[in-house]
CSV table of C-alpha atoms in Angstrom, one decimal:
chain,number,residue,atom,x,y,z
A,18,UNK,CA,33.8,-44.5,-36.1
A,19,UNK,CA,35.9,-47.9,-36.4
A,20,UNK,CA,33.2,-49.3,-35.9
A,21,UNK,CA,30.3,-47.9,-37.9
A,22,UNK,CA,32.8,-48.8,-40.8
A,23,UNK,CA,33.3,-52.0,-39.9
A,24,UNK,CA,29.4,-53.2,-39.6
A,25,UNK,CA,28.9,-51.3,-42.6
A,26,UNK,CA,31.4,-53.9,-44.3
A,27,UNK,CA,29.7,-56.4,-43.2
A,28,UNK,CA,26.4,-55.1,-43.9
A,29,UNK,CA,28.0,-54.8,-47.6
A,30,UNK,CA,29.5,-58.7,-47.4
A,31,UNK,CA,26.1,-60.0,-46.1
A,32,UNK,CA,24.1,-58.3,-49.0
A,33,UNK,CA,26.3,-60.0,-51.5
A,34,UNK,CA,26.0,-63.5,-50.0
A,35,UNK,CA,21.9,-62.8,-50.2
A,36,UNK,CA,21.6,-63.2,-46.4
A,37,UNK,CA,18.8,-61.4,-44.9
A,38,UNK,CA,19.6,-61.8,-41.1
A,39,UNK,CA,20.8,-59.1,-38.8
A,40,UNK,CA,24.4,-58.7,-38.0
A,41,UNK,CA,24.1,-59.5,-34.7
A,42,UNK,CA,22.0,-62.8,-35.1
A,43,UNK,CA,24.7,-63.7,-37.8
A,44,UNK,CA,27.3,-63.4,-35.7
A,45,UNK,CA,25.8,-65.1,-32.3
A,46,UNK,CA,25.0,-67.7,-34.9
A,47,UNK,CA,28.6,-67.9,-36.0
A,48,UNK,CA,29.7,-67.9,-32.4
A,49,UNK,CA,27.6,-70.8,-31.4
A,50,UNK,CA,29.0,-72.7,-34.7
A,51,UNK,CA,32.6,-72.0,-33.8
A,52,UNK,CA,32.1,-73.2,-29.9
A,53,UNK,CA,30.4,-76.4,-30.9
A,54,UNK,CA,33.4,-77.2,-34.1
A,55,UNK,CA,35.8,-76.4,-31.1
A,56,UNK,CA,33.9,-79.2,-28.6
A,57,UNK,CA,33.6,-81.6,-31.0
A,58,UNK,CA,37.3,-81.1,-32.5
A,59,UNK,CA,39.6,-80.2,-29.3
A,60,UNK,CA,42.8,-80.8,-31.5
A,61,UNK,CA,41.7,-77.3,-33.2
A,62,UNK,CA,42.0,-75.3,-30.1
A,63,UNK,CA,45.6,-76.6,-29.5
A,64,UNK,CA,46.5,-75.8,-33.2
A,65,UNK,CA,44.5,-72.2,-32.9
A,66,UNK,CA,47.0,-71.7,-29.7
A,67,UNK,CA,49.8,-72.5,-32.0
A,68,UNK,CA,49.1,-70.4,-34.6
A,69,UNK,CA,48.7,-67.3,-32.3
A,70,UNK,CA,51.9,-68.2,-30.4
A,71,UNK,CA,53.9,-68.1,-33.4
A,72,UNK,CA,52.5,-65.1,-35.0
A,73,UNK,CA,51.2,-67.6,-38.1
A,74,UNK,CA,48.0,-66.0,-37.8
A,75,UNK,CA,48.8,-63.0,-39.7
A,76,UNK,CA,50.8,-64.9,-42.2
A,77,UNK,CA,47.7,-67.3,-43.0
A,78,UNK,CA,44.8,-64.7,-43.3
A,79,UNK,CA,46.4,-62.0,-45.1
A,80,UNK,CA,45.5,-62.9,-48.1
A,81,UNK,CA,42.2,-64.2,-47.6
A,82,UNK,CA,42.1,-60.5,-45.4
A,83,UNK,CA,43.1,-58.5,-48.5
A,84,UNK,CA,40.5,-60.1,-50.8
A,85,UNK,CA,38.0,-59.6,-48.7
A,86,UNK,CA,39.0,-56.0,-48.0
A,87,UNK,CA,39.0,-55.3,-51.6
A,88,UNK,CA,35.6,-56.4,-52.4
A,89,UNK,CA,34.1,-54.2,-49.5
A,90,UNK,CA,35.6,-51.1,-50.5
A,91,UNK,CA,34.3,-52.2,-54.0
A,92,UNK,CA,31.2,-52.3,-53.0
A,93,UNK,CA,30.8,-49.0,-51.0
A,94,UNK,CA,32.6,-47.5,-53.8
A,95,UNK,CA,29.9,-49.0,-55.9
A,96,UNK,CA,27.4,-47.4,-53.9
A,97,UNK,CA,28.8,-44.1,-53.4
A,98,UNK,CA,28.7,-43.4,-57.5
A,99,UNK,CA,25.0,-45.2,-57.8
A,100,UNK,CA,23.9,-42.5,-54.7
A,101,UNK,CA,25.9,-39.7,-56.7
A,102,UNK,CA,24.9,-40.7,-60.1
A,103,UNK,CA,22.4,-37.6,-60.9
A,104,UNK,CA,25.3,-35.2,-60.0
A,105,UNK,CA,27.5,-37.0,-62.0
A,106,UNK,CA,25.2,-36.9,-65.3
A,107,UNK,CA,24.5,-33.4,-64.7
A,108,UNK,CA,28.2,-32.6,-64.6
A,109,UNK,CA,28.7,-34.4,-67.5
A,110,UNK,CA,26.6,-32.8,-69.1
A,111,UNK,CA,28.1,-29.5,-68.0
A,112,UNK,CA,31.9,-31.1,-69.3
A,113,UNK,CA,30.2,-32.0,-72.9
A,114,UNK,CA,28.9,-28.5,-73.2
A,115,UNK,CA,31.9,-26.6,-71.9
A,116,UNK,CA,33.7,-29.3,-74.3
A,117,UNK,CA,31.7,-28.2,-77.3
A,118,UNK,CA,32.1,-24.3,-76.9
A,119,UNK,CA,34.1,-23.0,-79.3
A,120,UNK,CA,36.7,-20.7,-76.6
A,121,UNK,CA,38.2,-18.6,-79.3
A,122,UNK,CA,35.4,-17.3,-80.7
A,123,UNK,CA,33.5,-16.8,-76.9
A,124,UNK,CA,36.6,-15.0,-76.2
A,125,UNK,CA,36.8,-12.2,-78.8
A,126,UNK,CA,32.7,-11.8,-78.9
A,127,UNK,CA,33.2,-10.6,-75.0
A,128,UNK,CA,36.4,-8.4,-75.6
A,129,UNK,CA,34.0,-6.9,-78.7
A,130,UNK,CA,31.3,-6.6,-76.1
A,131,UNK,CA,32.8,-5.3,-73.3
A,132,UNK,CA,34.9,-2.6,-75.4
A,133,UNK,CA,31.1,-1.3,-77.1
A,134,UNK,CA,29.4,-1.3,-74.1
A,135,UNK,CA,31.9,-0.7,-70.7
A,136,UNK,CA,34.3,2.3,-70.5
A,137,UNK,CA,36.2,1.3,-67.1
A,138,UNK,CA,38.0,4.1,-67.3
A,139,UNK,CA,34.7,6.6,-66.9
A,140,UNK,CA,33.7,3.8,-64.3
A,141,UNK,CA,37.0,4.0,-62.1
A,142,UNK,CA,37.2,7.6,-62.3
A,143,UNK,CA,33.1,8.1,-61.1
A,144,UNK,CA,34.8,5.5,-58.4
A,145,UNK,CA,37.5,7.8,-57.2
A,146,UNK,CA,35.5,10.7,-57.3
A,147,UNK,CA,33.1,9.5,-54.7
A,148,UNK,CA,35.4,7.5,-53.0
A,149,UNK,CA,35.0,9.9,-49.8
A,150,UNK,CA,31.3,9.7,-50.1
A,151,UNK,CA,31.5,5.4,-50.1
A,152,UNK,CA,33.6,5.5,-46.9
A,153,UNK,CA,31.3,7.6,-45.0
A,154,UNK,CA,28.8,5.5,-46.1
A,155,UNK,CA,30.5,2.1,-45.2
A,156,UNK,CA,31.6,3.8,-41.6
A,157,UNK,CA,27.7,4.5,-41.2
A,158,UNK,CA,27.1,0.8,-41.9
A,159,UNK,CA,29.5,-0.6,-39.8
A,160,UNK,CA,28.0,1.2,-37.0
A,161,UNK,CA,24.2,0.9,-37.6
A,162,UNK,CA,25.2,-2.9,-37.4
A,163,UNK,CA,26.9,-2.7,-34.1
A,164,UNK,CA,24.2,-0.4,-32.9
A,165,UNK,CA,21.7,-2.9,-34.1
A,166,UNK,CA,23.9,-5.6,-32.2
A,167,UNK,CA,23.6,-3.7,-28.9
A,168,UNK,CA,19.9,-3.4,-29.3
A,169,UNK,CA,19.4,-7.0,-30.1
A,170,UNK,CA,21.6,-8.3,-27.3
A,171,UNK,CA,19.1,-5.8,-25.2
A,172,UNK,CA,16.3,-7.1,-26.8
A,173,UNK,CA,17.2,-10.6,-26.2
A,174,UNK,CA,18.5,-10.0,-22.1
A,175,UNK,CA,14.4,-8.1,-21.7
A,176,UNK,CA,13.2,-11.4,-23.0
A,177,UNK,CA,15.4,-13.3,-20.2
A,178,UNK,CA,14.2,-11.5,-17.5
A,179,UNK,CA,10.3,-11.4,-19.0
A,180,UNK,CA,10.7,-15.1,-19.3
A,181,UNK,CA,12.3,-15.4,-15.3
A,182,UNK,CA,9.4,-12.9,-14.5
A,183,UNK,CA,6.7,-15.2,-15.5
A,184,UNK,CA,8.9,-18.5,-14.3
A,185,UNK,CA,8.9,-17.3,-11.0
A,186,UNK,CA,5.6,-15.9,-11.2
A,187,UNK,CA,4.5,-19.4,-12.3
A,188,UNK,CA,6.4,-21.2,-9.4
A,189,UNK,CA,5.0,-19.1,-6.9
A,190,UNK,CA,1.4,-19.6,-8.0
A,191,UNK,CA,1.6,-22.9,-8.0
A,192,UNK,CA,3.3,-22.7,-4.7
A,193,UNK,CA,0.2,-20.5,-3.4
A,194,UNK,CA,-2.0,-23.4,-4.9
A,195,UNK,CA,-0.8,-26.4,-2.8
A,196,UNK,CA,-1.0,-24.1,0.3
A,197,UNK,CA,-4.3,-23.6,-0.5
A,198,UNK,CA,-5.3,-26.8,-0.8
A,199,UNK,CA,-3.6,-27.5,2.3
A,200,UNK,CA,-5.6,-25.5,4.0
A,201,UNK,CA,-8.5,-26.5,2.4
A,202,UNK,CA,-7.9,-30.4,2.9
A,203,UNK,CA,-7.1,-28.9,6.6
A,204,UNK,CA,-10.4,-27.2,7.2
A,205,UNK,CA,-11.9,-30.0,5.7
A,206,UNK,CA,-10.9,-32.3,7.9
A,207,UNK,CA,-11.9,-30.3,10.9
A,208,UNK,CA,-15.7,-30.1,9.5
């Protein structure tokens, strides 16, 4: 995964610096650039084996490291809201009408509603009444769908044998076939 990320950050700091080329061919360009400024300048190597022998190579790159790193995740951030930007107009949207609503008023024209038109209390006692009736009916349920479970599990282990029937049935015809022409290249030959 380290990796995805990290050619996808480059792929993000090659698209700013308007460079069409692959990655790859970037970087074996890069490579060859580096080996010939280290032929023609061999003082550079010994200084490069200085800097990593005194752990100066941190020191001199974070910076440069940082800056870097911060434009990247810039730009995939950048990227990420331009790819989400319908949802995040729609849900705007959504905010600036939930905004607008005027919650008191919603409020009391549901507790109005609900008291003209729902009596819970009729509707929890019909509840209780036939609570029996609703668990007989939830235990006949629960077993129609394991009995349906046993039937397809049945269902699906006649299919596995059908399916080995006509495998086999398949392998031993073609089996049949090459004797046959075996012995028909055989008698052939004979005549």
């Amino acid at each position: 995964m380290e990796i995805i990320d990290r050619v996808d950050k480059l792929e993000v700091v090659l698209e700013q610096s308007g460079n069409k080329d692959t990655i790859r061919h970037q970087i074996l360009a890069l490579q060859v650039h580096l080996s010939k400024i280290y032929k023609e300048n061999q003082e550079l190597l010994q200084l490069d084996r200085l800097v990593v022998e005194h752990g100066l190579k941190n020191n001199l790159f974070k910076e440069q490291e940082k800056e870097t790193k911060d434009s990247v995740e810039y730009e995939i951030k950048k990227r990420v809201v331009l790819l989400k930007e319908p949802a995040i107009k729609e849900a705007y949207n959504n905010y600036m009408q939930l905004a607008s609503l005027d919650t008191n008023r919603l409020i009391n024209y549901i507790e109005s509603s609900q008291d003209k038109v729902y009596n819970f209390n009729d509707i929890y006692v019909h509840i209780q009444q036939r609570k029996g009736e609703l668990k007989a009916i939830s235990e006949k349920v629960y077993l129609l769908t394991l009995k349906s479970m046993v039937v397809l599990e049945k269902y699906v282990n006649l299919m596995n044998q059908e399916n080995k029937f006509w495998l086999d049935s398949n392998e031993k015809l073609r089996q049949l076939s090459i004797k046959v022409n075996q012995l028909e290249k055989a008698r052939s030959s004979r005549y």
